[in-house]
Amino acid sequence: MKKIASIILLLFVQVFYAQSEAAEKKAVEKIINDAAKAFDRGEYEKSLSLSSKALVRAFRLDDDYLIAHSYNAIGVVYDEFSESKRAIEFYKKALHYAENIDNDVLKDFINSNIGSVYYYSKIDVRKGIEYYKKSLYYATKSNDSSQIAYAKMNITAACFYLGHFSEGIVYLNEVKGFIERKGQPESKLSYYGLLGLYNTHETKNPAIAEGYYRKALEIGQRNNMMSFMANTYDNYIAHLEKYRNFRQADSLRKIYKKINDSIYLENRPGDLDDTAMQIELDEYKAQLVKIENANEAQQKKIRDSRIISVLFGILLLFLLTMVYMLYKNNIFRKKINAELTKANEELRAAKEIAEQNSQLKTQFISTVSHELRTPLYGVIGITDMILDEHKELVNNEQLNSLKFSANYLLDLVNDILQMNKMEDKRTVLEEIDFSLQEEILTIRNSLQFLADNNGNTFSTVIDPNIPERIKGDELRLSQILVNLASNALKFTHNGHVKITARLNAFVDGKYLIDFTVEDDGIGIAKGDQEKIFEKFVQIGRKEGDYQGTGLGLAIVKRLIDLFGSSITLESAEDKGTRFAFTIAFNQADEKLIETITPEVQQHHMKLNILVVEDNKINQMVTKKIIERNGHRCSMADSGDDAIALATSEPFDIILMDINMPGMNGYETTKKMRAMGMTTPVIALTAFDKKEVTAEAVTAGINDVIVKPFEPSLLFDLIEKQLK
């Protein structure tokens, strides 16, 4: 009787556990459904929190369906806020668990979601189509007409984006009957929007296209489907601009902006990355519980099994044998380890010394640059003052030699600083949209004086196939072309210099552009061609010639290396020189930028300017520049004097030296801001701009200008701040 009672009790426990597990699964499914409802209401943080709780409980149940469902729900939230990398990560985890179960509907949804991230985020549209086709496969297997229609429309949209209209329209025509008979408002809106897109670009029938766009928007407005209308508005605006209906496009853009703001600027979770990390931690904890449970069961089996004891004995014998073999090699290993330890210590010491030397070199160059720029500001400024006040000395050989030498020294300082940055790998390429045509025109205009001095003609040729705007590092490209073109103009007399830019190819979303700079000047001897890109090398220098610092071409080569390219040289003595290189640029951002020409406000009134500067010579130069332009100038020798003057009378602008004894420019500006002063402050410094900008902004300084500077640049900055 006792045995029978035990069996009945065991069966009761099993039945109770099965019922409890079923109830827990229903509870997890309810949490996932609640997360979906919260998402639909726009309560994204709540949706993410609920999905995370469901995931932890799903792992405890070891239920692949619920785990996949939870991961998919989490991915949807990250997808909504364009956190594409995280969204794909969670979707693929969902797909991993979904593949362990026989549920075509769930696989359809997850593949569709992954395809949408790749397509809508423009990460890889072709890969997005692959996932859409997998979604269509599972929708067809489950015989879900609605999901089949959505999958085909998704494939159509992605094909249209790639310009494959003939391929995409086949899928769209296949869903026409279903959409018109049974389609939901969401599917009808997408269907008519795609027809509008097809007639905009393929049939080029604007009237029919606009009819479809309006039909889609009417469905969206009638059913309050703001998030689905945004894409239709975007395509409609692009259509109107394509057919030059700019007024209506501007009107729709305002509506489109309001919709976007209402969708994406509200209810965004506070910190998605932190939440994602917590989800991963919860996942690891759940998996650890599974491992611990499995380990406990395994340990129970080991205790109950006599075979394990035998295996343990064999293992112990094997380990003893291994210990004996290791012991025989122990002395040899100790010797090797000692040698390796010593070598590592020597390498570590050498590395520390190298890092210290690099830091000392950087500090030394920065300090020397500052100390040279400060007196150069005075030399160049006083020279300009003399030439301005005494027009009869314009052609004075000694005065012009003084100015020439000062400018040469300034160029040397700037080139050394640039070279040091590249050697320390502190130069990083930027990605900004710019016009190559405008940049090359600016270079030609800025170097025209050099061409005129040597009697040269200076021309540029730009391939019309190059897009109006591209994306890349405009400043570094300008440095390359200016260095090469100025060299060509210096070594060419009564000749011709030409810059050429031609489109080589368009590959993987990048424009490969070939650049050449050629001249018919004195050329470079064959024996010198291999060393011209070395630092401080000057070829064929003649007495009285200005041929630069010998760093220009070295900087060019390192900048081209940064672009991942190389430069070639063709030259012959007395026949000319040709430099050529190729750089890849990305496509410019495909977003509509409304160009607004701001009203130009010229400040012709007399300004009251405070200059804070401890160097008497620099005080004199700066004051002369200001007064020569018709403005009033007050001087302060220190930060304390500056604060006293600024509190006693109003100033329109404050020019602040940074490196002053006592209270420096940063501290002075911070104190002014703490006192409630809002007068714009422009820092005057001999340090490199990038070295001081971050601290200047923190201190409340509005802008920075490096000494020596052109007076016109100073007044441009002043006017910008006063606007």
XYZ file of C-alpha atoms in Angstrom:
723
model
C 0.000 0.000 0.000
C 2.857 2.345 0.752
C 4.336 1.825 -2.728
C 0.962 2.473 -4.426
C 0.511 5.685 -2.378
C 3.975 6.887 -3.436
C 3.189 6.263 -7.137
C -0.131 8.156 -6.860
C 1.664 11.076 -5.134
C 4.323 11.151 -7.887
C 1.652 11.203 -10.625
C -0.152 14.011 -8.796
C 3.074 16.071 -8.618
C 3.717 15.536 -12.343
C 0.160 16.553 -13.287
C 0.414 19.614 -11.027
C 3.774 20.588 -12.570
C 2.363 20.208 -16.116
C -0.617 22.392 -15.217
C 1.663 24.959 -13.597
C 3.943 25.061 -16.677
C 0.950 25.533 -19.005
C -0.314 28.386 -16.835
C 3.142 30.030 -16.893
C 3.252 29.805 -20.725
C -0.145 31.511 -20.952
C 1.079 34.207 -18.573
C 4.190 34.841 -20.722
C 2.064 34.995 -23.895
C -0.180 37.569 -22.198
C 2.871 39.693 -21.283
C 4.044 39.600 -24.932
C 0.534 40.600 -26.120
C 0.475 43.443 -23.569
C 3.876 44.583 -24.901
C 2.438 44.656 -28.431
C -0.552 46.721 -27.258
C 1.761 49.170 -25.457
C 3.814 49.504 -28.658
C 0.669 50.245 -30.687
C -0.244 52.976 -28.177
C 3.219 54.504 -28.528
C 4.288 53.465 -24.978
C 7.639 52.177 -26.192
C 9.478 52.040 -22.885
C 6.658 50.021 -21.329
C 6.636 47.714 -24.367
C 10.378 47.129 -24.044
C 10.125 46.463 -20.296
C 7.305 43.935 -20.746
C 9.141 42.156 -23.594
C 12.265 41.878 -21.419
C 10.283 40.307 -18.551
C 8.684 37.871 -20.993
C 12.139 36.885 -22.307
C 13.468 36.029 -18.832
C 10.405 33.900 -18.013
C 10.561 32.237 -21.453
C 14.151 31.157 -20.787
C 13.066 29.657 -17.463
C 10.444 27.647 -19.343
C 13.011 26.709 -22.021
C 10.295 27.408 -24.630
C 11.795 28.244 -28.044
C 8.528 29.724 -29.349
C 8.175 32.169 -26.449
C 11.892 33.057 -26.548
C 11.679 33.815 -30.293
C 8.437 35.767 -29.790
C 10.022 37.863 -26.973
C 13.172 38.635 -28.971
C 11.044 39.686 -31.946
C 8.997 42.056 -29.743
C 12.219 43.626 -28.399
C 13.624 44.011 -31.923
C 10.456 45.838 -33.044
C 10.998 48.603 -30.450
C 14.639 49.152 -31.463
C 13.604 49.062 -35.128
C 11.006 51.779 -34.503
C 13.727 54.181 -33.348
C 16.211 53.310 -36.108
C 18.554 51.474 -33.717
C 19.268 49.219 -36.699
C 22.272 47.306 -35.340
C 20.461 46.353 -32.125
C 17.228 45.557 -33.984
C 18.988 43.127 -36.359
C 20.793 41.526 -33.413
C 17.511 40.780 -31.571
C 15.642 39.736 -34.742
C 18.369 37.238 -35.640
C 18.267 35.799 -32.116
C 14.510 35.419 -32.565
C 15.063 33.675 -35.910
C 17.626 31.329 -34.332
C 15.074 30.048 -31.801
C 12.192 30.089 -34.306
C 14.095 27.679 -36.556
C 13.898 25.065 -33.763
C 10.079 24.951 -33.976
C 7.434 24.315 -36.637
C 5.738 27.710 -36.812
C 5.742 29.242 -40.295
C 3.735 32.309 -39.202
C 6.392 33.376 -36.684
C 9.208 32.736 -39.187
C 7.312 34.838 -41.744
C 7.041 37.802 -39.328
C 10.673 37.669 -38.196
C 12.110 37.412 -41.745
C 9.874 40.307 -42.797
C 11.114 42.424 -39.879
C 14.784 41.738 -40.679
C 14.187 42.581 -44.347
C 12.584 45.891 -43.324
C 15.600 46.907 -41.191
C 18.022 46.247 -44.059
C 15.719 48.064 -46.512
C 14.370 51.054 -44.579
C 17.714 51.779 -42.856
C 19.447 51.429 -46.263
C 22.059 49.102 -44.741
C 21.843 46.533 -47.554
C 18.681 46.711 -49.675
C 19.530 43.564 -51.665
C 19.898 41.575 -48.453
C 16.564 43.046 -47.360
C 14.959 41.601 -50.522
C 16.427 38.163 -49.686
C 14.745 38.224 -46.262
C 11.476 39.483 -47.803
C 11.511 36.504 -50.178
C 12.033 34.137 -47.220
C 9.059 35.833 -45.552
C 7.005 35.244 -48.747
C 8.036 31.556 -48.708
C 6.737 31.021 -45.143
C 3.595 33.107 -45.780
C 2.862 30.888 -48.793
C 3.469 27.733 -46.700
C 0.995 28.935 -44.079
C -1.458 29.986 -46.853
C -1.928 33.445 -45.295
C -3.249 35.665 -48.097
C -2.798 38.866 -46.125
C 0.853 38.127 -45.284
C 1.528 37.020 -48.870
C 0.277 40.414 -50.058
C 2.433 42.299 -47.519
C 5.542 40.274 -48.451
C 5.078 40.977 -52.167
C 4.536 44.704 -51.549
C 7.706 44.787 -49.420
C 9.688 43.175 -52.262
C 8.145 45.694 -54.689
C 9.155 48.679 -52.516
C 12.753 47.444 -52.194
C 13.020 46.749 -55.952
C 11.657 50.224 -56.728
C 14.292 51.758 -54.418
C 17.031 50.000 -56.415
C 15.433 51.232 -59.657
C 14.321 47.696 -60.676
C 10.797 48.822 -61.604
C 10.124 46.070 -64.149
C 10.929 43.398 -61.529
C 8.964 45.083 -58.727
C 5.752 45.751 -60.693
C 5.341 41.990 -61.310
C 4.947 41.378 -57.552
C 2.649 44.404 -57.155
C 0.322 43.269 -59.970
C 0.016 39.852 -58.292
C -1.615 41.392 -55.191
C -3.934 43.822 -57.006
C -7.058 41.608 -56.787
C -6.577 40.786 -53.102
C -5.906 44.417 -52.100
C -8.996 45.746 -53.904
C -11.258 42.991 -52.477
C -9.989 42.326 -48.967
C -7.132 44.702 -48.308
C -6.939 46.489 -44.961
C -6.452 50.306 -44.932
C -2.730 49.834 -44.167
C -2.177 47.551 -47.185
C -4.246 49.793 -49.485
C -2.232 52.850 -48.424
C 1.038 51.024 -49.236
C -0.354 49.665 -52.532
C -1.455 53.054 -53.887
C 1.763 54.710 -52.649
C 3.822 52.155 -54.637
C 1.689 52.736 -57.759
C 2.398 56.450 -57.369
C 6.139 55.736 -57.157
C 5.978 53.502 -60.278
C 4.208 56.185 -62.334
C 6.629 58.874 -61.101
C 9.791 57.092 -62.229
C 8.896 54.377 -64.751
C 5.845 55.511 -66.782
C 6.730 59.185 -66.023
C 3.018 60.090 -65.870
C 2.780 62.798 -63.173
C -1.010 63.138 -63.257
C -1.628 59.419 -62.635
C 1.130 59.310 -60.011
C -0.346 62.235 -58.052
C -3.759 60.583 -58.154
C -2.350 57.476 -56.474
C -0.412 59.523 -53.892
C -3.558 61.476 -52.947
C -5.583 58.266 -52.747
C -3.011 56.753 -50.361
C -2.967 59.888 -48.166
C -6.788 60.001 -48.010
C -6.807 56.414 -46.674
C -4.168 57.320 -44.104
C -5.994 60.448 -42.905
C -9.340 58.641 -42.768
C -7.850 55.883 -40.593
C -5.415 58.044 -38.580
C -2.364 56.075 -39.828
C 0.271 58.766 -39.304
C 3.352 56.514 -39.233
C 2.378 54.845 -42.534
C 1.661 58.227 -44.199
C 5.193 59.567 -43.586
C 6.813 57.484 -46.354
C 4.022 58.408 -48.819
C 4.505 62.110 -48.038
C 8.256 61.698 -48.604
C 7.732 60.092 -52.037
C 5.011 62.609 -52.983
C 7.278 65.571 -52.115
C 10.126 64.044 -54.175
C 7.665 63.569 -57.062
C 6.539 67.234 -56.924
C 10.125 68.456 -56.896
C 11.020 66.136 -59.785
C 8.263 67.779 -61.841
C 9.200 71.268 -60.502
C 6.026 71.887 -58.483
C 8.049 73.456 -55.674
C 5.250 75.445 -54.041
C 3.085 72.392 -53.390
C 6.186 70.439 -52.339
C 6.991 73.079 -49.681
C 3.398 72.958 -48.418
C 3.474 69.149 -48.072
C 6.908 69.238 -46.451
C 5.520 71.244 -43.526
C 2.797 68.622 -42.980
C 5.384 65.836 -43.339
C 7.633 67.470 -40.702
C 4.755 67.712 -38.214
C 3.958 64.021 -38.729
C 7.606 63.018 -38.255
C 7.925 65.131 -35.100
C 4.745 63.673 -33.611
C 5.865 60.102 -34.333
C 9.546 60.136 -33.385
C 10.045 62.903 -30.832
C 7.604 61.527 -28.237
C 7.786 58.507 -25.957
C 11.359 57.561 -26.892
C 12.851 55.279 -24.256
C 15.405 56.960 -22.065
C 18.400 54.785 -22.730
C 17.960 51.925 -25.190
C 21.588 50.833 -24.909
C 21.343 50.391 -21.128
C 18.117 48.435 -21.531
C 19.729 46.227 -24.186
C 22.600 45.484 -21.828
C 20.133 44.574 -19.071
C 18.285 42.260 -21.467
C 21.530 40.468 -22.287
C 22.357 40.162 -18.580
C 18.904 38.710 -17.851
C 19.398 36.313 -20.752
C 22.746 35.141 -19.371
C 21.221 34.735 -15.896
C 18.400 32.617 -17.312
C 20.847 30.483 -19.262
C 23.002 30.106 -16.130
C 19.979 28.818 -14.196
C 19.424 26.263 -16.980
C 23.072 25.174 -16.818
C 23.018 24.931 -13.012
C 19.850 22.834 -13.076
C 21.349 20.541 -15.703
C 24.567 20.302 -13.702
C 22.681 19.372 -10.516
C 20.848 16.612 -12.371
C 24.129 15.368 -13.805
C 25.764 15.337 -10.368
C 22.885 13.242 -9.050
C 23.453 10.732 -11.837
C 27.182 10.663 -11.048
C 26.525 9.934 -7.363
C 24.131 7.121 -8.259
C 26.402 5.527 -10.856
C 29.157 3.107 -9.964
C 30.603 3.333 -13.461
C 31.584 6.937 -12.789
C 33.879 5.802 -9.995
C 35.748 3.557 -12.396
C 35.980 6.325 -14.982
C 37.213 8.700 -12.303
C 39.975 6.243 -11.402
C 41.046 5.995 -15.036
C 40.973 9.778 -15.302
C 43.063 10.098 -12.145
C 45.634 7.672 -13.536
C 45.750 9.650 -16.774
C 46.245 12.897 -14.852
C 49.093 11.393 -12.810
C 50.782 10.302 -16.037
C 50.391 13.817 -17.449
C 51.836 15.324 -14.243
C 54.856 13.064 -14.538
C 55.402 14.099 -18.166
C 54.997 17.752 -17.267
C 57.491 17.383 -14.436
C 60.150 16.153 -16.862
C 59.764 19.333 -18.906
C 59.380 21.664 -15.938
C 63.006 22.890 -15.814
C 63.018 23.667 -19.533
C 59.734 25.575 -19.233
C 61.014 27.601 -16.305
C 64.021 28.636 -18.326
C 61.882 29.650 -21.315
C 59.424 31.528 -19.061
C 62.259 33.429 -17.404
C 63.626 34.476 -20.791
C 60.146 35.502 -22.005
C 59.483 37.468 -18.812
C 62.749 39.346 -19.212
C 62.018 40.052 -22.891
C 58.505 41.271 -22.029
C 59.867 43.601 -19.344
C 62.381 45.029 -21.808
C 59.660 45.506 -24.437
C 57.359 47.164 -21.885
C 60.138 49.513 -20.791
C 60.968 50.344 -24.423
C 57.285 50.983 -25.158
C 56.970 53.313 -22.152
C 60.091 55.228 -23.224
C 58.756 55.514 -26.803
C 55.383 56.786 -25.548
C 57.090 59.315 -23.263
C 59.295 60.489 -26.144
C 56.243 60.820 -28.407
C 54.415 62.868 -25.767
C 57.469 65.031 -25.184
C 57.860 65.577 -28.930
C 54.182 66.564 -29.277
C 54.404 68.914 -26.260
C 57.651 70.388 -27.549
C 56.258 71.042 -31.049
C 53.041 72.524 -29.617
C 55.009 74.803 -27.252
C 57.514 75.875 -29.924
C 54.666 76.561 -32.368
C 52.946 78.748 -29.774
C 56.129 80.584 -28.854
C 56.932 81.239 -32.544
C 53.430 82.317 -33.540
C 53.217 84.910 -30.761
C 56.184 87.051 -31.947
C 55.313 86.340 -35.605
C 51.944 87.965 -34.960
C 53.794 91.096 -33.919
C 56.300 90.970 -36.806
C 53.663 90.431 -39.521
C 51.237 92.892 -37.919
C 53.831 95.677 -37.540
C 55.065 95.091 -41.107
C 51.483 95.431 -42.412
C 51.037 98.572 -40.314
C 54.188 100.160 -41.793
C 53.169 99.252 -45.354
C 49.666 100.571 -44.746
C 50.764 103.871 -43.199
C 53.689 104.490 -45.562
C 52.592 103.702 -49.102
C 55.971 104.856 -50.419
C 57.553 101.753 -48.799
C 55.382 99.236 -50.665
C 58.310 98.282 -52.908
C 60.952 98.562 -50.189
C 63.213 95.508 -50.561
C 64.152 95.218 -46.872
C 60.560 95.510 -45.645
C 59.254 92.997 -48.176
C 62.080 90.617 -47.246
C 61.055 90.927 -43.595
C 57.433 90.081 -44.410
C 58.510 87.242 -46.698
C 60.724 85.727 -43.982
C 57.963 85.971 -41.381
C 55.443 84.282 -43.692
C 57.981 81.586 -44.565
C 58.561 80.893 -40.861
C 54.793 80.765 -40.246
C 54.357 78.256 -43.095
C 57.157 76.140 -41.612
C 55.493 76.131 -38.175
C 52.117 75.140 -39.653
C 53.628 72.392 -41.830
C 55.617 70.895 -38.943
C 52.493 70.893 -36.768
C 50.484 69.172 -39.538
C 53.213 66.572 -40.124
C 53.452 65.826 -36.392
C 49.697 65.236 -36.165
C 49.798 62.744 -39.031
C 52.798 60.909 -37.603
C 50.984 60.626 -34.242
C 47.898 59.388 -36.129
C 45.807 62.232 -34.751
C 44.554 63.223 -38.195
C 41.186 61.556 -38.874
C 39.268 61.949 -42.133
C 35.875 63.634 -41.834
C 32.696 62.803 -43.781
C 30.839 65.937 -44.911
C 28.791 66.829 -47.982
C 30.517 69.301 -50.319
C 30.665 70.476 -53.918
C 33.876 69.412 -55.704
C 33.250 72.017 -58.423
C 33.039 74.856 -55.875
C 36.098 73.599 -53.975
C 38.326 73.478 -57.079
C 37.070 76.909 -58.176
C 38.000 78.294 -54.734
C 41.489 76.771 -55.025
C 41.986 78.300 -58.470
C 40.895 81.759 -57.261
C 43.124 81.617 -54.178
C 46.243 80.666 -56.200
C 45.607 82.970 -59.162
C 47.956 85.614 -57.717
C 50.796 83.062 -57.742
C 50.032 82.234 -61.378
C 50.015 85.929 -62.301
C 53.367 86.532 -60.557
C 55.085 83.943 -62.790
C 53.140 84.770 -65.955
C 51.334 81.410 -65.954
C 47.880 80.431 -67.211
C 45.998 78.408 -64.592
C 43.025 76.255 -65.658
C 40.760 73.554 -64.223
C 38.818 70.763 -65.968
C 35.980 69.033 -64.074
C 34.106 66.044 -65.489
C 30.388 66.937 -65.813
C 29.530 63.342 -64.798
C 30.781 64.040 -61.263
C 27.697 64.657 -59.045
C 27.017 68.175 -57.842
C 27.604 67.067 -54.219
C 29.678 64.207 -52.793
C 30.678 63.177 -49.264
C 34.235 63.103 -47.931
C 36.961 65.178 -46.265
C 36.852 68.457 -48.180
C 39.634 70.121 -46.129
C 42.199 67.309 -46.654
C 41.446 67.160 -50.404
C 41.925 70.942 -50.566
C 45.313 70.643 -48.783
C 46.464 68.048 -51.340
C 45.421 70.070 -54.392
C 46.709 73.408 -53.000
C 50.141 71.922 -52.215
C 50.471 70.280 -55.653
C 49.120 73.282 -57.598
C 51.189 75.871 -55.696
C 54.327 73.776 -56.314
C 53.515 73.613 -60.013
C 52.932 77.382 -60.178
C 56.215 78.153 -58.348
C 58.335 75.999 -60.669
C 56.644 77.109 -63.895
C 57.318 80.451 -65.600
C 55.267 81.774 -68.545
C 53.691 78.342 -68.878
C 50.492 76.479 -68.105
C 49.253 74.644 -64.977
C 46.083 72.536 -64.989
C 43.996 70.683 -62.366
C 41.781 67.901 -63.766
C 39.078 65.827 -62.025
C 37.432 62.943 -63.910
C 34.928 60.284 -62.796
C 36.598 56.875 -63.069
C 33.750 54.608 -61.880
C 30.850 54.248 -59.447
C 31.362 51.113 -57.326
C 29.499 49.990 -54.180
C 27.993 53.436 -53.609
C 31.356 55.228 -54.023
C 32.511 57.627 -56.720
C 36.116 56.906 -57.772
C 37.501 60.239 -58.999
C 40.857 60.595 -60.805
C 42.775 63.825 -60.063
C 45.755 65.160 -62.006
C 47.879 68.273 -61.489
C 50.200 68.944 -64.425
C 52.485 71.714 -65.627
C 55.016 72.403 -68.389
C 57.626 73.824 -66.008
C 61.215 72.871 -65.209
C 60.393 69.240 -64.354
C 62.128 66.896 -61.898
C 65.269 64.897 -62.653
C 64.776 61.130 -62.653
C 67.269 60.650 -59.824
C 65.320 63.086 -57.605
C 61.844 61.686 -58.187
C 62.054 58.983 -55.521
C 62.952 61.382 -52.697
C 60.669 64.391 -53.295
C 58.015 62.974 -50.951
C 60.483 62.824 -48.046
C 60.411 65.442 -45.295
C 62.494 68.631 -45.721
C 63.639 67.690 -49.239
C 63.950 70.559 -51.746
C 65.033 69.846 -55.311
C 66.731 72.346 -57.586
C 66.619 75.271 -55.163
C 68.212 78.409 -56.533
C 69.348 81.431 -54.606
C 66.478 83.877 -54.166
C 63.776 81.334 -55.025
C 60.954 80.692 -52.577
C 60.331 76.969 -52.679
C 58.625 76.339 -49.376
C 59.519 74.338 -46.317
C 60.203 71.007 -47.991
C 57.175 69.489 -46.223
C 54.435 70.132 -48.792
C 54.809 66.933 -50.827
C 55.478 64.843 -47.702
C 52.142 66.094 -46.311
C 50.466 65.344 -49.667
C 51.678 61.732 -49.633
C 50.532 61.102 -46.053
C 47.110 62.653 -46.690
C 46.620 60.501 -49.810
C 47.655 57.466 -47.730
C 44.918 58.447 -45.245
C 42.403 58.310 -48.122
C 43.603 54.738 -48.841
C 45.145 55.737 -52.177
C 48.573 56.371 -53.715
C 50.120 59.097 -55.868
C 52.034 58.641 -59.127
C 54.548 60.998 -60.725
C 55.567 61.493 -64.344
C 58.203 64.133 -65.045
C 61.038 65.058 -67.363
C 63.479 67.951 -67.073
C 62.398 71.104 -68.967
C 59.191 69.342 -70.132
C 56.972 69.443 -67.086
C 55.501 67.344 -64.303
C 52.268 65.379 -63.834
C 50.964 64.137 -60.460
C 47.974 61.717 -60.435
C 45.929 60.002 -57.734
C 42.452 58.508 -57.240
C 40.177 59.058 -54.226
C 36.849 57.358 -53.438
C 34.006 59.580 -52.209
C 30.664 58.470 -50.819
C 27.293 59.555 -52.149
C 25.942 62.721 -50.542
C 23.016 62.277 -48.147
C 19.800 61.766 -50.084
C 17.663 64.130 -48.059
C 15.963 67.313 -49.106
C 17.689 70.361 -47.705
C 15.653 73.525 -47.874
C 18.016 76.292 -48.857
C 17.243 79.513 -47.061
C 19.313 82.553 -47.873
C 19.626 84.429 -44.608
C 19.246 88.129 -44.620
C 22.742 89.596 -44.536
C 23.168 92.096 -41.752
C 26.166 94.324 -42.211
C 27.495 95.924 -39.034
C 28.676 99.278 -40.229
C 28.156 100.946 -36.871
C 31.154 101.801 -34.738
C 31.859 98.890 -32.368
C 33.248 99.089 -28.857
C 35.774 96.237 -28.590
C 37.673 95.059 -25.498
C 41.056 93.375 -26.148
C 42.510 91.270 -23.294
C 46.247 90.772 -24.043
C 49.357 90.850 -21.839
C 51.916 91.213 -24.687
C 52.510 94.931 -25.383
C 53.569 94.418 -29.002
C 50.527 92.292 -29.732
C 48.370 94.907 -27.992
C 49.673 97.538 -30.366
C 49.104 95.364 -33.462
C 45.572 94.304 -32.509
C 44.570 97.837 -31.513
C 45.849 99.202 -34.812
C 43.879 96.586 -36.782
C 40.669 97.471 -34.909
C 41.034 101.242 -35.090
C 42.058 101.091 -38.756
C 38.644 99.573 -39.440
C 36.850 102.432 -37.690
C 36.086 100.839 -34.309
C 36.849 101.823 -30.713
C 39.355 99.673 -28.822
C 40.011 99.317 -25.069
C 42.932 97.332 -23.672
C 43.198 95.091 -20.590
C 46.566 93.657 -19.485
C 45.099 90.835 -17.377
C 41.935 88.893 -16.597
C 41.182 91.011 -13.520
C 41.513 94.238 -15.555
C 39.238 92.782 -18.224
C 36.484 91.966 -15.695
C 36.774 95.422 -14.156
C 36.452 97.127 -17.571
C 33.602 94.836 -18.709
C 31.571 95.659 -15.582
C 32.151 99.413 -15.905
C 31.011 99.862 -19.542
C 29.258 97.805 -22.235
C 31.307 96.191 -25.024
C 30.053 94.742 -28.307
C 32.730 92.028 -28.462
C 35.651 90.801 -26.310
C 38.898 89.493 -27.878
C 40.486 87.235 -25.246
C 44.094 85.991 -25.187
C 44.209 82.488 -23.668
C 47.806 82.222 -22.416
C 48.122 85.000 -19.801
C 49.926 85.023 -16.450
C 47.733 84.789 -13.374
C 44.142 84.252 -14.485
C 44.223 82.872 -18.053
C 41.637 83.410 -20.787
C 39.572 80.331 -19.883
C 39.276 81.330 -16.218
C 38.506 84.950 -17.095
C 35.682 83.955 -19.450
C 34.229 81.480 -16.917
C 34.175 84.231 -14.290
C 32.478 86.655 -16.727
C 29.809 84.073 -17.574
C 29.246 83.345 -13.875
C 28.634 87.101 -13.378
C 25.926 87.007 -16.062
C 27.894 88.674 -18.875
C 26.625 87.576 -22.321
C 29.001 89.605 -24.510
C 30.431 87.374 -27.296
C 34.034 86.312 -26.606
C 36.505 85.352 -29.370
C 39.724 83.711 -28.187
C 43.014 84.925 -29.711
C 45.618 82.175 -29.363
C 48.898 81.030 -30.857
C 48.062 77.378 -30.071
C 46.575 75.092 -32.739
C 42.805 75.591 -32.871
C 41.947 71.923 -32.309
C 44.060 71.852 -29.129
C 42.012 74.575 -27.439
C 38.496 74.409 -28.936
C 37.018 71.874 -26.480
C 38.224 73.758 -23.373
C 37.235 77.087 -24.942
C 33.645 75.919 -25.486
C 33.476 74.604 -21.905
C 34.666 77.977 -20.612
C 31.942 79.828 -22.545
C 34.113 81.184 -25.366
C 32.101 81.618 -28.583
C 34.841 81.139 -31.198
C 38.611 80.804 -31.658
C 41.042 82.478 -34.088
C 44.729 81.557 -34.349
C 47.457 84.225 -34.403
C 48.744 85.436 -36.812
C 45.473 85.969 -38.694
C 44.157 87.995 -41.607
C 42.217 91.067 -40.352
C 39.361 90.206 -42.721
C 38.969 86.806 -41.022
C 38.773 88.470 -37.600
C 36.007 90.856 -38.699
C 34.126 88.006 -40.394
C 34.087 86.178 -37.045
C 33.007 89.336 -35.214
C 30.161 89.888 -37.671
C 29.109 86.234 -37.320
C 28.934 86.554 -33.516
C 27.029 89.842 -33.657
C 24.421 88.259 -35.911
